[in-house]
Amino acid sequence: PCQHGMLVVPVLANLGPLEDLTLSPNPDEVAEVFTLPLEHLLQEENQGYTHFRTAGRYGYTLPVFLHGPHRVWGLTAIVTELTLELLAPGRY
């Protein structure tokens, strides 16, 4: 079920060499495009979790990926975590 009338559909694809791509992200939504190697994401020291509180009590926990050019958090981290579970079972 969708909350707030929004639906997110992640797509995983091999686009070939990154150097050959010309990306035009919407500047109102994306400040910068960057990549992280799979090996970086699979290293435990680059993985973490953020615990959120609501009304002064524990609310929920979300993944976060650290030590890259930027912290990967929020929905991007959730989709990244689900992707790692599919691509590297037993390693993630």
CSV table of N, CA, C and O in Angstrom, one decimal:
chain,number,residue,atom,x,y,z
A,1,PRO,N,0.8,-1.2,0.0
A,1,PRO,CA,0.0,0.0,0.0
A,1,PRO,C,0.9,1.3,0.0
A,1,PRO,O,1.9,1.3,0.6
A,2,CYS,N,0.4,2.3,-0.7
A,2,CYS,CA,1.1,3.5,-0.8
A,2,CYS,C,0.6,4.5,0.3
A,2,CYS,O,-0.5,4.6,0.6
A,3,GLN,N,1.6,5.2,0.9
A,3,GLN,CA,1.2,6.2,1.9
A,3,GLN,C,1.4,7.6,1.2
A,3,GLN,O,2.3,7.8,0.4
A,4,HIS,N,0.5,8.4,1.4
A,4,HIS,CA,0.5,9.8,0.8
A,4,HIS,C,0.4,9.8,-0.7
A,4,HIS,O,0.9,10.7,-1.3
A,5,GLY,N,-0.1,8.7,-1.3
A,5,GLY,CA,-0.3,8.7,-2.7
A,5,GLY,C,1.0,8.6,-3.5
A,5,GLY,O,0.9,8.9,-4.7
A,6,MET,N,2.1,8.2,-2.9
A,6,MET,CA,3.3,8.1,-3.6
A,6,MET,C,3.7,6.6,-3.8
A,6,MET,O,3.5,5.8,-2.9
A,7,LEU,N,4.4,6.3,-4.9
A,7,LEU,CA,4.9,5.0,-5.1
A,7,LEU,C,6.3,5.1,-5.6
A,7,LEU,O,6.6,5.9,-6.5
A,8,VAL,N,7.2,4.3,-5.1
A,8,VAL,CA,8.6,4.3,-5.5
A,8,VAL,C,8.9,2.9,-6.1
A,8,VAL,O,8.7,1.9,-5.5
A,9,VAL,N,9.5,2.9,-7.3
A,9,VAL,CA,9.9,1.7,-8.0
A,9,VAL,C,11.3,1.8,-8.3
A,9,VAL,O,11.7,2.4,-9.3
A,10,PRO,N,12.2,1.1,-7.5
A,10,PRO,CA,13.6,1.2,-7.9
A,10,PRO,C,13.9,0.3,-9.1
A,10,PRO,O,13.3,-0.8,-9.3
A,11,VAL,N,14.8,0.7,-9.9
A,11,VAL,CA,15.2,-0.1,-11.1
A,11,VAL,C,16.7,-0.3,-11.0
A,11,VAL,O,17.5,0.6,-10.8
A,12,LEU,N,17.1,-1.5,-11.2
A,12,LEU,CA,18.5,-1.9,-11.1
A,12,LEU,C,18.9,-2.3,-12.6
A,12,LEU,O,18.3,-3.1,-13.2
A,13,ALA,N,20.0,-1.6,-13.1
A,13,ALA,CA,20.4,-1.9,-14.5
A,13,ALA,C,21.9,-1.7,-14.6
A,13,ALA,O,22.5,-0.9,-13.9
A,14,ASN,N,22.5,-2.4,-15.6
A,14,ASN,CA,23.9,-2.2,-16.0
A,14,ASN,C,23.8,-1.2,-17.1
A,14,ASN,O,23.3,-1.6,-18.2
A,15,LEU,N,24.4,0.0,-16.9
A,15,LEU,CA,24.4,1.0,-18.0
A,15,LEU,C,25.7,1.1,-18.7
A,15,LEU,O,25.9,2.0,-19.5
A,16,GLY,N,26.6,0.2,-18.4
A,16,GLY,CA,27.9,0.2,-19.1
A,16,GLY,C,28.9,1.1,-18.4
A,16,GLY,O,28.6,1.5,-17.2
A,17,PRO,N,30.0,1.5,-19.0
A,17,PRO,CA,31.0,2.3,-18.3
A,17,PRO,C,30.4,3.7,-18.0
A,17,PRO,O,29.7,4.3,-18.8
A,18,LEU,N,30.6,4.1,-16.8
A,18,LEU,CA,30.1,5.4,-16.3
A,18,LEU,C,30.6,6.6,-17.1
A,18,LEU,O,29.9,7.6,-17.2
A,19,GLU,N,31.8,6.4,-17.6
A,19,GLU,CA,32.4,7.5,-18.4
A,19,GLU,C,31.6,7.8,-19.7
A,19,GLU,O,31.7,8.9,-20.2
A,20,ASP,N,30.9,6.8,-20.1
A,20,ASP,CA,30.1,7.0,-21.4
A,20,ASP,C,28.8,7.6,-21.2
A,20,ASP,O,28.0,7.8,-22.1
A,21,LEU,N,28.4,7.8,-19.9
A,21,LEU,CA,27.0,8.3,-19.6
A,21,LEU,C,27.0,9.8,-19.6
A,21,LEU,O,27.9,10.5,-19.1
A,22,THR,N,25.9,10.4,-20.1
A,22,THR,CA,25.7,11.8,-19.9
A,22,THR,C,24.4,11.9,-19.1
A,22,THR,O,23.3,11.6,-19.6
A,23,LEU,N,24.6,12.3,-17.8
A,23,LEU,CA,23.4,12.4,-16.9
A,23,LEU,C,23.0,13.9,-16.8
A,23,LEU,O,23.8,14.8,-16.8
A,24,SER,N,21.7,14.1,-16.7
A,24,SER,CA,21.1,15.4,-16.6
A,24,SER,C,20.1,15.4,-15.4
A,24,SER,O,18.9,15.4,-15.7
A,25,PRO,N,20.6,15.3,-14.2
A,25,PRO,CA,19.6,15.2,-13.1
A,25,PRO,C,18.9,16.6,-12.9
A,25,PRO,O,19.4,17.6,-13.2
A,26,ASN,N,17.7,16.5,-12.3
A,26,ASN,CA,17.0,17.7,-12.0
A,26,ASN,C,17.7,18.4,-10.8
A,26,ASN,O,17.8,17.9,-9.7
A,27,PRO,N,18.2,19.6,-11.0
A,27,PRO,CA,18.9,20.3,-10.0
A,27,PRO,C,18.0,20.7,-8.8
A,27,PRO,O,18.5,20.9,-7.7
A,28,ASP,N,16.7,20.6,-8.9
A,28,ASP,CA,15.8,20.9,-7.8
A,28,ASP,C,15.7,19.6,-6.9
A,28,ASP,O,15.3,19.7,-5.7
A,29,GLU,N,16.2,18.5,-7.4
A,29,GLU,CA,16.1,17.2,-6.6
A,29,GLU,C,17.4,16.6,-6.4
A,29,GLU,O,17.5,15.8,-5.4
A,30,VAL,N,18.4,16.8,-7.2
A,30,VAL,CA,19.7,16.2,-7.1
A,30,VAL,C,20.8,17.2,-7.0
A,30,VAL,O,21.0,18.0,-8.0
A,31,ALA,N,21.6,17.3,-5.9
A,31,ALA,CA,22.7,18.2,-5.8
A,31,ALA,C,23.9,17.7,-6.6
A,31,ALA,O,24.7,18.5,-7.2
A,32,GLU,N,24.2,16.4,-6.5
A,32,GLU,CA,25.4,15.8,-7.1
A,32,GLU,C,25.1,14.3,-7.4
A,32,GLU,O,24.5,13.7,-6.6
A,33,VAL,N,25.7,13.9,-8.5
A,33,VAL,CA,25.7,12.4,-8.8
A,33,VAL,C,27.0,11.9,-8.4
A,33,VAL,O,28.1,12.4,-8.8
A,34,PHE,N,27.1,10.7,-7.7
A,34,PHE,CA,28.3,10.1,-7.3
A,34,PHE,C,28.1,8.6,-7.3
A,34,PHE,O,26.9,8.1,-7.2
A,35,THR,N,29.2,7.8,-7.3
A,35,THR,CA,29.1,6.4,-7.3
A,35,THR,C,29.9,5.9,-6.1
A,35,THR,O,30.8,6.5,-5.6
A,36,LEU,N,29.5,4.7,-5.6
A,36,LEU,CA,30.3,4.0,-4.6
A,36,LEU,C,30.4,2.5,-5.1
A,36,LEU,O,29.5,1.9,-5.5
A,37,PRO,N,31.7,2.0,-5.1
A,37,PRO,CA,31.9,0.6,-5.6
A,37,PRO,C,31.2,-0.4,-4.7
A,37,PRO,O,31.0,-0.1,-3.4
A,38,LEU,N,30.7,-1.5,-5.2
A,38,LEU,CA,30.1,-2.5,-4.5
A,38,LEU,C,31.0,-3.0,-3.3
A,38,LEU,O,30.5,-3.1,-2.2
A,39,GLU,N,32.3,-3.1,-3.5
A,39,GLU,CA,33.2,-3.5,-2.4
A,39,GLU,C,33.1,-2.5,-1.3
A,39,GLU,O,33.2,-2.9,-0.1
A,40,HIS,N,33.0,-1.2,-1.6
A,40,HIS,CA,32.9,-0.2,-0.5
A,40,HIS,C,31.7,-0.4,0.3
A,40,HIS,O,31.7,-0.4,1.6
A,41,LEU,N,30.5,-0.6,-0.4
A,41,LEU,CA,29.3,-0.8,0.3
A,41,LEU,C,29.2,-2.1,1.2
A,41,LEU,O,28.5,-2.2,2.2
A,42,LEU,N,30.0,-3.1,0.8
A,42,LEU,CA,30.0,-4.4,1.5
A,42,LEU,C,30.9,-4.4,2.7
A,42,LEU,O,30.9,-5.3,3.5
A,43,GLN,N,31.8,-3.4,2.8
A,43,GLN,CA,32.7,-3.4,4.0
A,43,GLN,C,31.9,-2.9,5.2
A,43,GLN,O,31.3,-1.8,5.2
A,44,GLU,N,32.0,-3.7,6.3
A,44,GLU,CA,31.2,-3.4,7.5
A,44,GLU,C,31.5,-2.1,8.1
A,44,GLU,O,30.6,-1.4,8.6
A,45,GLU,N,32.7,-1.6,8.0
A,45,GLU,CA,33.0,-0.2,8.5
A,45,GLU,C,32.3,0.9,7.8
A,45,GLU,O,32.3,2.0,8.3
A,46,ASN,N,31.8,0.6,6.6
A,46,ASN,CA,31.1,1.6,5.9
A,46,ASN,C,29.5,1.5,6.0
A,46,ASN,O,28.8,2.2,5.4
A,47,GLN,N,29.1,0.6,6.9
A,47,GLN,CA,27.7,0.4,7.1
A,47,GLN,C,27.3,0.8,8.5
A,47,GLN,O,28.1,0.6,9.4
A,48,GLY,N,26.1,1.3,8.6
A,48,GLY,CA,25.6,1.7,9.9
A,48,GLY,C,24.1,1.8,9.9
A,48,GLY,O,23.4,1.5,8.9
A,49,TYR,N,23.6,2.2,11.1
A,49,TYR,CA,22.1,2.4,11.2
A,49,TYR,C,21.9,3.6,12.0
A,49,TYR,O,22.7,4.0,12.9
A,50,THR,N,20.8,4.3,11.7
A,50,THR,CA,20.4,5.5,12.4
A,50,THR,C,19.1,5.1,13.1
A,50,THR,O,18.2,4.6,12.5
A,51,HIS,N,19.0,5.4,14.4
A,51,HIS,CA,17.8,5.1,15.2
A,51,HIS,C,17.1,6.4,15.4
A,51,HIS,O,17.6,7.4,15.8
A,52,PHE,N,15.8,6.4,15.0
A,52,PHE,CA,15.0,7.6,15.1
A,52,PHE,C,14.0,7.5,16.3
A,52,PHE,O,13.5,6.4,16.6
A,53,ARG,N,13.8,8.6,16.9
A,53,ARG,CA,12.8,8.6,18.0
A,53,ARG,C,11.6,9.4,17.6
A,53,ARG,O,11.7,10.4,16.9
A,54,THR,N,10.5,9.0,18.1
A,54,THR,CA,9.2,9.7,17.9
A,54,THR,C,8.5,9.9,19.2
A,54,THR,O,8.4,8.9,20.0
A,55,ALA,N,8.1,11.1,19.5
A,55,ALA,CA,7.4,11.3,20.8
A,55,ALA,C,8.3,10.9,22.0
A,55,ALA,O,7.8,10.4,23.0
A,56,GLY,N,9.6,11.1,21.9
A,56,GLY,CA,10.5,10.8,23.0
A,56,GLY,C,10.8,9.3,23.2
A,56,GLY,O,11.5,8.9,24.1
A,57,ARG,N,10.4,8.5,22.3
A,57,ARG,CA,10.6,7.0,22.4
A,57,ARG,C,11.2,6.5,21.1
A,57,ARG,O,11.2,7.1,20.1
A,58,TYR,N,11.8,5.3,21.2
A,58,TYR,CA,12.3,4.6,20.0
A,58,TYR,C,11.2,4.6,18.9
A,58,TYR,O,10.1,4.2,19.2
A,59,GLY,N,11.5,5.0,17.7
A,59,GLY,CA,10.5,4.9,16.6
A,59,GLY,C,10.9,3.9,15.6
A,59,GLY,O,10.1,2.9,15.4
A,60,TYR,N,12.0,4.0,15.0
A,60,TYR,CA,12.4,3.1,13.9
A,60,TYR,C,13.9,3.2,13.6
A,60,TYR,O,14.5,4.2,14.0
A,61,THR,N,14.4,2.3,12.9
A,61,THR,CA,15.9,2.2,12.5
A,61,THR,C,16.0,2.1,11.0
A,61,THR,O,15.3,1.4,10.3
A,62,LEU,N,16.9,2.9,10.4
A,62,LEU,CA,17.1,2.9,9.0
A,62,LEU,C,18.6,2.7,8.7
A,62,LEU,O,19.5,3.2,9.5
A,63,PRO,N,19.0,2.1,7.6
A,63,PRO,CA,20.4,1.9,7.3
A,63,PRO,C,21.0,3.2,6.8
A,63,PRO,O,20.3,4.2,6.4
A,64,VAL,N,22.3,3.3,6.9
A,64,VAL,CA,23.1,4.4,6.4
A,64,VAL,C,24.5,3.9,6.0
A,64,VAL,O,25.0,2.9,6.5
A,65,PHE,N,25.0,4.4,4.9
A,65,PHE,CA,26.3,4.0,4.3
A,65,PHE,C,27.2,5.2,4.4
A,65,PHE,O,26.9,6.3,4.0
A,66,LEU,N,28.4,4.9,5.0
A,66,LEU,CA,29.3,6.0,5.4
A,66,LEU,C,30.6,5.9,4.6
A,66,LEU,O,30.9,5.0,3.9
A,67,HIS,N,31.4,7.0,4.8
A,67,HIS,CA,32.8,7.1,4.3
A,67,HIS,C,33.0,7.2,2.8
A,67,HIS,O,34.0,6.9,2.3
A,68,GLY,N,31.9,7.6,2.1
A,68,GLY,CA,32.1,7.9,0.7
A,68,GLY,C,32.1,9.4,0.6
A,68,GLY,O,32.3,10.1,1.6
A,69,PRO,N,32.0,9.9,-0.6
A,69,PRO,CA,32.0,11.4,-0.8
A,69,PRO,C,30.8,12.1,-0.1
A,69,PRO,O,30.9,13.2,0.3
A,70,HIS,N,29.7,11.3,0.1
A,70,HIS,CA,28.6,11.8,0.9
A,70,HIS,C,28.0,10.6,1.6
A,70,HIS,O,28.1,9.4,1.3
A,71,ARG,N,27.3,10.9,2.7
A,71,ARG,CA,26.6,9.8,3.5
A,71,ARG,C,25.3,9.4,2.6
A,71,ARG,O,24.6,10.3,2.1
A,72,VAL,N,25.1,8.1,2.5
A,72,VAL,CA,23.9,7.6,1.8
A,72,VAL,C,22.9,7.2,2.9
A,72,VAL,O,23.2,6.4,3.8
A,73,TRP,N,21.8,7.9,2.9
A,73,TRP,CA,20.8,7.7,3.9
A,73,TRP,C,19.4,7.8,3.3
A,73,TRP,O,19.2,7.9,2.1
A,74,GLY,N,18.4,7.6,4.2
A,74,GLY,CA,17.0,7.7,3.8
A,74,GLY,C,16.6,6.6,2.8
A,74,GLY,O,17.0,5.5,2.9
A,75,LEU,N,15.7,7.0,1.9
A,75,LEU,CA,15.2,6.0,0.9
A,75,LEU,C,16.3,5.4,0.0
A,75,LEU,O,16.3,4.2,-0.3
A,76,THR,N,17.3,6.2,-0.3
A,76,THR,CA,18.4,5.7,-1.1
A,76,THR,C,19.1,4.6,-0.3
A,76,THR,O,19.5,3.6,-0.9
A,77,ALA,N,19.3,4.8,1.0
A,77,ALA,CA,20.0,3.7,1.8
A,77,ALA,C,19.1,2.5,1.9
A,77,ALA,O,19.7,1.3,1.8
A,78,ILE,N,17.8,2.6,2.0
A,78,ILE,CA,16.9,1.5,2.1
A,78,ILE,C,17.0,0.7,0.8
A,78,ILE,O,17.2,-0.5,0.8
A,79,VAL,N,16.9,1.4,-0.4
A,79,VAL,CA,17.0,0.7,-1.7
A,79,VAL,C,18.4,0.1,-1.8
A,79,VAL,O,18.5,-1.1,-2.4
A,80,THR,N,19.5,0.7,-1.4
A,80,THR,CA,20.8,0.2,-1.5
A,80,THR,C,20.9,-1.1,-0.7
A,80,THR,O,21.5,-2.1,-1.1
A,81,GLU,N,20.4,-1.1,0.5
A,81,GLU,CA,20.4,-2.2,1.4
A,81,GLU,C,19.7,-3.4,0.8
A,81,GLU,O,20.2,-4.6,0.7
A,82,LEU,N,18.5,-3.2,0.2
A,82,LEU,CA,17.7,-4.2,-0.4
A,82,LEU,C,18.5,-4.8,-1.6
A,82,LEU,O,18.5,-6.0,-1.9
A,83,THR,N,19.2,-3.9,-2.4
A,83,THR,CA,20.0,-4.3,-3.5
A,83,THR,C,21.1,-5.2,-3.1
A,83,THR,O,21.4,-6.2,-3.7
A,84,LEU,N,21.8,-4.8,-2.0
A,84,LEU,CA,23.0,-5.6,-1.5
A,84,LEU,C,22.5,-7.0,-1.1
A,84,LEU,O,23.2,-8.0,-1.2
A,85,GLU,N,21.3,-7.0,-0.5
A,85,GLU,CA,20.8,-8.3,0.0
A,85,GLU,C,20.6,-9.3,-1.2
A,85,GLU,O,20.8,-10.5,-1.1
A,86,LEU,N,20.2,-8.7,-2.4
A,86,LEU,CA,20.0,-9.5,-3.6
A,86,LEU,C,21.3,-9.8,-4.3
A,86,LEU,O,21.5,-10.9,-4.8
A,87,LEU,N,22.2,-8.9,-4.4
A,87,LEU,CA,23.5,-9.0,-5.1
A,87,LEU,C,24.5,-9.8,-4.4
A,87,LEU,O,25.4,-10.5,-5.0
A,88,ALA,N,24.5,-9.7,-3.1
A,88,ALA,CA,25.6,-10.3,-2.3
A,88,ALA,C,25.0,-11.1,-1.1
A,88,ALA,O,25.4,-10.8,0.1
A,89,PRO,N,24.1,-12.1,-1.3
A,89,PRO,CA,23.6,-12.8,-0.2
A,89,PRO,C,24.8,-13.6,0.5
A,89,PRO,O,25.7,-14.1,-0.1
A,90,GLY,N,24.8,-13.6,1.8
A,90,GLY,CA,25.9,-14.2,2.6
A,90,GLY,C,27.0,-13.2,2.9
A,90,GLY,O,27.8,-13.4,3.8
A,91,ARG,N,27.1,-12.2,2.1
A,91,ARG,CA,28.2,-11.1,2.3
A,91,ARG,C,27.5,-9.9,3.0
A,91,ARG,O,28.2,-9.1,3.5
A,92,TYR,N,26.2,-9.7,2.8
A,92,TYR,CA,25.6,-8.6,3.3
A,92,TYR,C,24.4,-9.1,4.2
A,92,TYR,O,23.7,-9.9,3.8
